DNA sequence: ACCCAGGGTCATA
DNA sequence: TATGACCATGGG
């Protein structure tokens, strides 16, 4: 009998769904904005907010910092938590400008860049890692709720481990691989893609997330 | 009407 | 360290 491992699951998901071509954005800065706006929010709602920013020619750190918070919040409205996110986005933009912009940030070593990101109000571990991986192409694996649930269900983890414990566990399992950035990029995207196969049985059994066929629900 | 979504901060114990 | 309240829109 073959045992599924963390690297093996990556192969299986890639076979099943193919490449996902993440992050859906046209620039690194757009990745950063999207990473903040997608916090506990459906991506379709984030797209609407980003469309608002583009229509207003406000998808830039300078414009966002200069704009009144009420106006920023208004652009962000479709993505939910708009008052909170307007504040967070402002902090991120101030940081981005203070650090000298994308080119300067590209020179910062990964561990330092992570610490720097985490010092920004509104940027937690997952958001920081989204940015590190998808805006700066750093070999960092993003742990989200889907990853936690799927990996727990498959017996890779207990489920309640601290974020950084899980992250290093996954990263170590690909330690010998040369293309870590590509793998981590695709793996996280594939897990999110796979999550869309969650069964729609109500009430949710709590175990049916992230498998195409839920044994408990019998779907 | 209810549940959920590509989290993070803050107060509290 | 570890819970719980809070933030808020849009789709199923």
Coordinates of C-alpha atoms (C1' of nucleotides) in Angstrom, one line a residue:
Chain A
X1 CA 0.0 0.0 0.0
X2 CA 1.3 3.4 -0.9
X3 CA 1.3 6.1 1.7
X4 CA 0.6 9.7 0.7
X5 CA 3.2 12.2 1.8
X6 CA 3.4 15.9 1.6
X7 CA 5.5 15.9 -1.6
X8 CA 3.3 13.1 -3.1
X9 CA 0.1 15.0 -2.5
X10 CA 1.6 17.9 -4.5
X11 CA 2.1 15.5 -7.5
X12 CA -1.5 14.2 -7.1
X13 CA -3.0 17.7 -7.0
X14 CA -1.0 18.8 -9.9
X15 CA -2.1 15.8 -11.9
X16 CA -5.7 16.4 -11.0
X17 CA -6.0 20.1 -11.6
X18 CA -2.9 21.2 -13.6
X19 CA -1.0 24.4 -13.2
X20 CA -2.9 27.2 -11.6
X21 CA -0.7 30.2 -12.6
X22 CA -0.9 32.2 -9.4
X23 CA -1.0 34.9 -8.2
X24 CA -3.8 36.5 -10.3
X25 CA -2.3 40.0 -10.5
X26 CA -0.6 42.2 -13.0
X27 CA 2.2 43.5 -10.8
X28 CA 3.9 42.8 -7.5
X29 CA 2.2 45.7 -5.9
X30 CA -1.2 44.3 -6.9
X31 CA -0.2 41.1 -5.2
X32 CA 0.5 42.9 -2.0
X33 CA -2.8 44.7 -2.1
X34 CA -4.7 41.5 -2.9
X35 CA -3.0 39.7 0.0
X36 CA -4.3 42.2 2.4
X37 CA -7.8 42.4 0.9
X38 CA -8.3 38.7 0.8
X39 CA -8.0 38.2 4.5
X40 CA -10.9 36.0 5.5
X41 CA -12.7 37.1 2.3
X42 CA -13.8 35.5 -0.9
X43 CA -11.6 36.3 -3.8
X44 CA -14.4 37.4 -6.1
X45 CA -15.1 40.3 -3.6
X46 CA -11.4 41.2 -3.6
X47 CA -11.5 41.5 -7.4
X48 CA -14.3 44.0 -7.2
X49 CA -12.3 46.2 -4.8
X50 CA -9.2 46.0 -7.0
X51 CA -11.3 46.9 -10.0
X52 CA -12.4 50.0 -8.1
X53 CA -8.8 50.9 -7.3
X54 CA -7.8 50.5 -11.0
X55 CA -10.8 52.5 -12.2
X56 CA -9.8 55.3 -9.9
X57 CA -6.2 55.0 -10.9
X58 CA -5.5 54.4 -7.2
X59 CA -3.6 51.1 -7.5
X60 CA -0.4 52.7 -6.2
X61 CA 1.1 53.3 -2.8
X62 CA 1.4 57.0 -3.4
X63 CA -2.2 57.5 -4.3
X64 CA -3.5 55.4 -1.5
X65 CA -1.4 57.1 1.1
X66 CA -2.5 60.5 -0.2
X67 CA -6.2 59.7 -0.3
X68 CA -8.5 60.2 2.7
X69 CA -9.3 57.0 4.5
X70 CA -13.0 57.4 3.8
X71 CA -12.3 57.3 0.1
X72 CA -10.0 54.3 0.4
X73 CA -12.6 52.5 2.4
X74 CA -15.1 53.3 -0.2
X75 CA -13.0 51.7 -2.9
X76 CA -12.5 48.7 -0.7
X77 CA -16.1 48.3 0.3
X78 CA -16.9 45.1 -1.8
X79 CA -14.1 43.2 -0.1
X80 CA -15.6 43.6 3.4
X81 CA -14.0 44.9 6.6
X82 CA -13.5 48.0 4.6
X83 CA -12.6 50.3 7.5
X84 CA -10.1 47.8 8.9
X85 CA -8.6 47.1 5.5
X86 CA -8.3 50.8 4.6
X87 CA -6.2 51.2 7.6
X88 CA -4.1 48.1 7.0
X89 CA -3.6 49.0 3.4
X90 CA -2.5 52.4 4.4
X91 CA 0.1 50.9 6.8
X92 CA 1.3 48.6 4.1
X93 CA 1.7 51.4 1.5
X94 CA 3.6 53.6 4.0
X95 CA 5.9 50.7 4.7
X96 CA 6.3 50.1 0.9
X97 CA 7.3 53.7 0.3
X98 CA 9.5 54.0 3.4
X99 CA 11.4 50.9 2.2
X100 CA 12.0 52.5 -1.1
X101 CA 9.6 50.4 -3.3
X102 CA 9.8 47.1 -5.0
X103 CA 13.4 47.2 -6.4
X104 CA 14.8 48.0 -3.0
X105 CA 12.8 45.4 -1.2
X106 CA 14.0 42.8 -3.7
X107 CA 17.5 43.2 -2.3
X108 CA 16.4 42.3 1.3
X109 CA 17.2 38.8 2.4
X110 CA 14.1 36.6 2.9
X111 CA 14.2 36.2 6.7
X112 CA 14.7 39.9 7.2
X113 CA 12.0 40.8 4.7
X114 CA 9.6 38.5 6.6
X115 CA 10.4 40.3 9.9
X116 CA 9.9 43.6 8.1
X117 CA 6.6 42.6 6.7
X118 CA 5.4 41.2 10.1
X119 CA 6.2 44.6 11.7
X120 CA 3.5 46.2 9.6
X121 CA 0.1 46.6 11.3
X122 CA -2.4 44.3 9.6
X123 CA 0.2 41.9 8.1
X124 CA 0.2 38.6 9.9
X125 CA 2.0 35.4 9.0
X126 CA -0.1 34.2 6.2
X127 CA -0.3 37.6 4.5
X128 CA 3.4 38.1 4.9
X129 CA 4.1 34.7 3.3
X130 CA 1.7 35.4 0.4
X131 CA 3.7 38.5 -0.3
X132 CA 7.0 36.8 0.1
X133 CA 6.1 34.0 -2.3
X134 CA 3.9 35.7 -4.9
X135 CA 5.3 39.2 -5.0
X136 CA 9.0 38.5 -4.2
X137 CA 9.4 34.8 -5.4
X138 CA 10.9 33.7 -2.1
X139 CA 10.8 30.0 -1.2
X140 CA 8.2 30.3 1.5
X141 CA 5.2 28.0 1.9
X142 CA 1.9 29.6 2.8
X143 CA -0.2 27.9 5.5
X144 CA -3.9 28.8 5.3
X145 CA -7.0 27.2 6.9
X146 CA -7.4 24.9 3.9
X147 CA -3.8 23.6 4.2
X148 CA -4.4 22.9 7.9
X149 CA -7.6 21.1 7.4
X150 CA -6.4 19.0 4.4
X151 CA -3.1 18.1 6.0
X152 CA -4.9 17.1 9.3
X153 CA -7.4 15.0 7.4
X154 CA -4.6 13.2 5.6
X155 CA -2.7 12.6 8.8
X156 CA 0.3 14.8 8.0
X157 CA -0.2 17.0 11.1
X158 CA -2.3 17.1 14.3
X159 CA -3.9 20.3 13.2
X160 CA -3.3 22.8 16.0
X161 CA 0.5 23.3 15.5
X162 CA 1.7 26.8 15.5
X163 CA 1.9 28.4 12.1
X164 CA 5.7 28.5 11.8
X165 CA 5.9 24.8 12.9
X166 CA 3.7 23.8 10.0
X167 CA 5.5 26.1 7.5
X168 CA 9.0 24.7 8.3
X169 CA 7.6 21.1 8.3
X170 CA 6.4 21.6 4.7
X171 CA 9.4 23.5 3.6
X172 CA 11.7 20.8 5.0
X173 CA 9.9 18.1 3.1
X174 CA 11.0 19.8 -0.1
X175 CA 14.5 20.6 1.2
X176 CA 16.3 18.7 -1.6
X177 CA 14.2 20.2 -4.4
X178 CA 15.8 22.9 -6.5
X179 CA 12.6 24.5 -7.7
X180 CA 11.1 25.4 -4.3
X181 CA 9.6 28.7 -5.4
X182 CA 7.7 27.0 -8.3
X183 CA 6.6 24.1 -6.1
X184 CA 5.4 26.3 -3.2
X185 CA 3.7 28.7 -5.6
X186 CA 1.8 25.9 -7.3
X187 CA 1.2 23.8 -4.1
X188 CA -0.6 26.5 -2.3
X189 CA -2.6 27.5 -5.3
X190 CA -3.6 23.8 -5.9
X191 CA -4.8 23.5 -2.3
X192 CA -7.0 26.5 -2.7
X193 CA -8.3 25.1 -6.0
X194 CA -8.9 21.7 -4.4
X195 CA -10.9 23.5 -1.6
X196 CA -13.5 24.4 -4.2
X197 CA -14.5 20.8 -4.2
X198 CA -15.8 21.0 -0.7
X199 CA -19.2 19.2 -0.5
X200 CA -22.2 21.4 0.0
X201 CA -24.0 19.2 2.4
X202 CA -25.6 21.2 5.2
X203 CA -25.0 21.3 8.0
X204 CA -21.3 20.9 7.3
X205 CA -19.9 18.0 9.1
X206 CA -16.6 19.7 9.8
X207 CA -14.7 16.9 8.1
X208 CA -15.8 17.3 4.5
X209 CA -13.5 20.1 3.6
X210 CA -10.9 19.6 1.0
X211 CA -11.8 16.3 -0.4
X212 CA -13.6 15.8 -3.7
X213 CA -15.6 13.1 -2.1
X214 CA -16.5 13.3 1.5
X215 CA -16.6 9.9 3.2
X216 CA -18.6 11.2 6.1
X217 CA -21.2 13.0 4.2
X218 CA -21.3 10.2 1.6
X219 CA -21.5 12.6 -1.3
Chain B
dA1 C1' -32.4 33.1 7.1
dC2 C1' -28.0 31.1 7.7
dC3 C1' -23.2 29.8 6.5
dC4 C1' -19.0 30.8 4.7
dA5 C1' -14.9 33.2 2.6
dG6 C1' -7.4 32.7 0.1
dG7 C1' -7.0 36.6 8.6
dG8 C1' -5.4 39.9 12.0
dT9 C1' -5.8 42.6 16.2
dC10 C1' -7.0 43.3 20.7
dA11 C1' -8.6 42.3 25.4
dT12 C1' -8.7 38.9 28.7
dA13 C1' -7.2 34.8 31.7
Chain C
dT1 C1' -0.2 30.2 25.2
dA2 C1' -5.0 30.2 24.1
dT3 C1' -9.5 31.5 23.6
dG4 C1' -13.3 35.0 22.1
dA5 C1' -15.1 39.4 20.1
dC6 C1' -14.8 42.1 16.4
dC7 C1' -14.5 43.6 11.6
dA8 C1' -18.6 43.5 6.8
dT9 C1' -19.5 42.4 1.9
dG10 C1' -21.5 39.1 -1.5
dG11 C1' -22.6 34.3 -3.0
dG12 C1' -24.6 29.8 -2.2

